[in-house]
PDB file of C-alpha atoms in Angstrom:
ATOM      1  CA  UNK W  35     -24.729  22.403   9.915  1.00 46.00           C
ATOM      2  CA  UNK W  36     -22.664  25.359  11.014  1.00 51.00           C
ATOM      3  CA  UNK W  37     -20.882  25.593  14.055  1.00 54.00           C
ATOM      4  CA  UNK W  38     -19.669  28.807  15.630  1.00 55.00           C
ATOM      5  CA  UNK W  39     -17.469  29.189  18.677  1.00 59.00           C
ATOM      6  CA  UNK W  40     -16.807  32.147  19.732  1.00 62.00           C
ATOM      7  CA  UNK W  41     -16.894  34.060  16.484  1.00 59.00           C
ATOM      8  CA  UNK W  42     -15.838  31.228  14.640  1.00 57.00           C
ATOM      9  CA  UNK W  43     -18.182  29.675  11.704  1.00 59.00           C
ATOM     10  CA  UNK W  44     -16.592  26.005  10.947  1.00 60.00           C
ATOM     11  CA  UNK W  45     -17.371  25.614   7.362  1.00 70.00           C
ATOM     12  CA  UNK W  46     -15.463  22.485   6.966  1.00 78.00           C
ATOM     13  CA  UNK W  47     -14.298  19.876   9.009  1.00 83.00           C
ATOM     14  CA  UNK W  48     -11.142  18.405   8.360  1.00 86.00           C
ATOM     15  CA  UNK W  49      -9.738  15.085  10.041  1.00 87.00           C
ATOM     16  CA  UNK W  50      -6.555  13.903  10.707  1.00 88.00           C
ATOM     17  CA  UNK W  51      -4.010  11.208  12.048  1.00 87.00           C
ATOM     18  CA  UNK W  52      -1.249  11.351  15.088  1.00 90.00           C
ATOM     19  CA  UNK W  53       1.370  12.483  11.953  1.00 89.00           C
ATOM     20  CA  UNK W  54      -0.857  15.201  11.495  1.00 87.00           C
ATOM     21  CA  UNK W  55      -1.663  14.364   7.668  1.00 86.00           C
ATOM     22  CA  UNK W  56      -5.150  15.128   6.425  1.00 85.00           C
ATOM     23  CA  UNK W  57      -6.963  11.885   6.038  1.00 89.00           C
ATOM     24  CA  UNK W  58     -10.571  13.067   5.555  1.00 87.00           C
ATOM     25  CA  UNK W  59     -12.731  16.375   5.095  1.00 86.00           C
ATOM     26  CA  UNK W  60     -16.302  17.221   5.176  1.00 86.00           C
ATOM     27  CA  UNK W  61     -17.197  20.465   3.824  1.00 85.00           C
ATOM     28  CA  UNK W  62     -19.885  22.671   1.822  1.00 78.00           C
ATOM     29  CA  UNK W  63     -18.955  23.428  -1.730  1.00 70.00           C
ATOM     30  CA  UNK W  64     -19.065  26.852  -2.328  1.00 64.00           C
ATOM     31  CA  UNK W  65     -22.025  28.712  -3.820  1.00 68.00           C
ATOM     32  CA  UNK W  66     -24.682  26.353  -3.320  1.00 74.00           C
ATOM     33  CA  UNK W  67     -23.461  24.866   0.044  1.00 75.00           C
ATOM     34  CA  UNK W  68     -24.213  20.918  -1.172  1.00 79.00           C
ATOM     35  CA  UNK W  69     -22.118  19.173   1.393  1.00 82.00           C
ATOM     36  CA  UNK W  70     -19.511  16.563   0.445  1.00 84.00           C
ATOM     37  CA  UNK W  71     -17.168  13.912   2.267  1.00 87.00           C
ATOM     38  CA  UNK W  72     -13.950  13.108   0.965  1.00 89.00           C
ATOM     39  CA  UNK W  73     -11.354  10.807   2.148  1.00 88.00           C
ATOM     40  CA  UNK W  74      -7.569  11.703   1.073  1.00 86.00           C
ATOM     41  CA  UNK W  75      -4.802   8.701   1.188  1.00 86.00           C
ATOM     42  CA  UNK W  76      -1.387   9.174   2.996  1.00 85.00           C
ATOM     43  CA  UNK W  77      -0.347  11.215   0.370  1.00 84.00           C
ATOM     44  CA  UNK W  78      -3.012  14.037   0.886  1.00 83.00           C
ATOM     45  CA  UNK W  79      -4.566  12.847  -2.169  1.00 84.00           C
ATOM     46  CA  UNK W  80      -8.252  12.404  -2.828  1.00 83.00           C
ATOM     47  CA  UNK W  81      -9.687   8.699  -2.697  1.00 86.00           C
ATOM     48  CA  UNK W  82     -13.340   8.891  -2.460  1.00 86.00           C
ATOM     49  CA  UNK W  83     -15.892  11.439  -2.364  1.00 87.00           C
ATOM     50  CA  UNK W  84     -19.441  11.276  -1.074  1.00 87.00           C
ATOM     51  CA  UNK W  85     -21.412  14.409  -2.586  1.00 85.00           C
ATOM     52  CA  UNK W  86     -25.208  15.359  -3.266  1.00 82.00           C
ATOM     53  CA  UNK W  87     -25.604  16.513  -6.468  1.00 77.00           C
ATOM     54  CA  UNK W  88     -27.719  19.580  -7.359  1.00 75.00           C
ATOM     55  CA  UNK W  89     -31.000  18.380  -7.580  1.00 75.00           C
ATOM     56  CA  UNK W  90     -30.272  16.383  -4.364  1.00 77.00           C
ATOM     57  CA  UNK W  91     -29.659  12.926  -5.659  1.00 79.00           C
ATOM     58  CA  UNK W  92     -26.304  11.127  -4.263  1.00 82.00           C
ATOM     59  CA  UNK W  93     -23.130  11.008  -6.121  1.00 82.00           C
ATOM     60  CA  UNK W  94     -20.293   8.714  -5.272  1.00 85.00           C
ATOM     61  CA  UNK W  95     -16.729   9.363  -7.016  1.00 84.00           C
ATOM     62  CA  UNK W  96     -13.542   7.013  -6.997  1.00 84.00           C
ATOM     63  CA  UNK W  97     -10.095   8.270  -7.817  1.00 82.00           C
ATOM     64  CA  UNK W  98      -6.215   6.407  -8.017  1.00 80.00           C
ATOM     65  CA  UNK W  99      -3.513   7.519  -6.113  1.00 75.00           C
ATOM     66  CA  UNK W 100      -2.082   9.661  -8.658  1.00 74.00           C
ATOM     67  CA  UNK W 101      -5.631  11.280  -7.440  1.00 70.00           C
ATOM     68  CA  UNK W 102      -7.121  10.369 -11.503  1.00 72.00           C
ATOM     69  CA  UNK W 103     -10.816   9.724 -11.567  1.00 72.00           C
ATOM     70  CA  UNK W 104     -11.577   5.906 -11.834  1.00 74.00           C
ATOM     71  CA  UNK W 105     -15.487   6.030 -11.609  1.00 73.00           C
ATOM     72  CA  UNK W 106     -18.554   7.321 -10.536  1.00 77.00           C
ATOM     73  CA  UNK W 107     -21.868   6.401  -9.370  1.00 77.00           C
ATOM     74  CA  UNK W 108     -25.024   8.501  -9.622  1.00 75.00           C
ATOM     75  CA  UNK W 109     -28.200   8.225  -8.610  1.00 71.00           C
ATOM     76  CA  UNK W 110     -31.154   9.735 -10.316  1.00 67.00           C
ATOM     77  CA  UNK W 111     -33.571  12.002  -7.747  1.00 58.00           C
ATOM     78  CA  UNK W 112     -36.180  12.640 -10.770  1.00 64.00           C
ATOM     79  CA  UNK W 113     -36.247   9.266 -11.748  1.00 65.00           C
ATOM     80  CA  UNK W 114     -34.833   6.835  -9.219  1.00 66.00           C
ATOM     81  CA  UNK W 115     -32.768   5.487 -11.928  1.00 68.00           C
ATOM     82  CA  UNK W 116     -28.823   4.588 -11.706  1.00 68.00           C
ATOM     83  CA  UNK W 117     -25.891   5.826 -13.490  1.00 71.00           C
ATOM     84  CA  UNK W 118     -22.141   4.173 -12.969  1.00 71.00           C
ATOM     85  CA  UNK W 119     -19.478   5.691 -15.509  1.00 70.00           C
ATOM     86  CA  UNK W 120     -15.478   4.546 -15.615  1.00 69.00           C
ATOM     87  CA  UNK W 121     -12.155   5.978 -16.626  1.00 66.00           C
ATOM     88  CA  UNK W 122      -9.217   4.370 -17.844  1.00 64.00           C
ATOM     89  CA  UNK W 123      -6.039   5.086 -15.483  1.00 62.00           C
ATOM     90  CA  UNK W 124      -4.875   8.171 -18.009  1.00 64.00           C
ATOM     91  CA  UNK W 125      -8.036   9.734 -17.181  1.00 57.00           C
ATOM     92  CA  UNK W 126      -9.908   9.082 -20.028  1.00 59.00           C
ATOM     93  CA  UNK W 127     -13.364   8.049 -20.646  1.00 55.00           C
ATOM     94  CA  UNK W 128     -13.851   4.433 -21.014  1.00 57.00           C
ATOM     95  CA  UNK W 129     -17.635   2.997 -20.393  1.00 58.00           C
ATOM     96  CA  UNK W 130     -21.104   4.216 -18.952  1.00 61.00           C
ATOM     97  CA  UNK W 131     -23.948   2.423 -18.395  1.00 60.00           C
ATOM     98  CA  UNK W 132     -27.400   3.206 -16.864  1.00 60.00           C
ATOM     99  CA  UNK W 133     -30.172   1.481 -14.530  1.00 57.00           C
ATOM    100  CA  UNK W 134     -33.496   2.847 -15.013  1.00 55.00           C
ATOM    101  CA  UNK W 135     -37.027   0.630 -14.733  1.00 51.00           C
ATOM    102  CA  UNK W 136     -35.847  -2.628 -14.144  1.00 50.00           C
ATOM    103  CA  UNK W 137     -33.008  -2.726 -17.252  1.00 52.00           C
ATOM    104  CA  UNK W 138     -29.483  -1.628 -18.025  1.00 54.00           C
ATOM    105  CA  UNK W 139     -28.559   0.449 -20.870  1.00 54.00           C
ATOM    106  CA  UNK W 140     -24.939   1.579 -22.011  1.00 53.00           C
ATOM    107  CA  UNK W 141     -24.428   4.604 -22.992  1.00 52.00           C
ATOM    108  CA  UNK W 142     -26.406   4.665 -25.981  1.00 57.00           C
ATOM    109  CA  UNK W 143     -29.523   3.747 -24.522  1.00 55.00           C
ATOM    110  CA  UNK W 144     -29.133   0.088 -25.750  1.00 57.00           C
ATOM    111  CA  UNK W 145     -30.603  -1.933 -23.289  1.00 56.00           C
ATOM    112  CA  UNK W 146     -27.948  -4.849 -21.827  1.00 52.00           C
ATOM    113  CA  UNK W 147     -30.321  -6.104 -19.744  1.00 48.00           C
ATOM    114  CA  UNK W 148     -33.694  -5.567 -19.107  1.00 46.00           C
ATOM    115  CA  UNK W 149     -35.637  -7.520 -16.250  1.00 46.00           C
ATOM    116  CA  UNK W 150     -38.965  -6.859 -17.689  1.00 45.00           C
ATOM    117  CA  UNK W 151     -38.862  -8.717 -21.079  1.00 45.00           C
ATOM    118  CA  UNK W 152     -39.871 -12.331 -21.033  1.00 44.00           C
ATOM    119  CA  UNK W 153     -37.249 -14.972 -21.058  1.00 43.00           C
TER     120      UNK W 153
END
């Protein structure tokens, strides 16, 4: 939603405490206006973000305080299915896995676990 006051369109809303440090925003990315939430530490550095991604399914990303990204989740809006990937603290990749149908697969498509196989 857009806000205007007098003039004024409010693209993004930015929160913050009594010291006047930026603790949260919610804003539009530009281009495609998909909104997004992110929460920033003391530091002014990115924590957690809340986004949509483009075909509309919901996208959750982690980050340390040297503002590295941890981890995502992701889920699917074609299929409904799950995606959680993780990085080591130096940034790089380190594993992904998937939840579609009932089983888990790594990044390879191997199923880990799969509910609908018989014990």
């Amino acid at each position: 939603m857009v806000e205007r006051f007098d003039g004024l369109t409010v693209k993004q809303l930015t929160i913050v405490d009594d010291a006047e440090r930026v603790r949260a925003m919610i804003s539009c990315s530009e281009g495609d206006g998909r909104p997004y939430l992110q929460l920033l530490d003391l530091a002014g550095c990115p924590r957690l973000e809340l986004s949509l991604d483009a075909d509309g399914s919901p996208h959750i990303a982690l980050f340390s305080a040297k503002s590295v990204l941890q981890g995502s989740f992701g889920l699917s809006a074609a299929d409904g299915g799950a995606g959680v990937t993780l990085w080591s603290e130096n940034g790089r990749f380190f594993k992904v896995a998937g939840v579609s149908n009932g089983g888990v697969e790594d990044d390879q498509g191997k199923a880990i676990f799969d509910e609908s196989r018989e014990p």
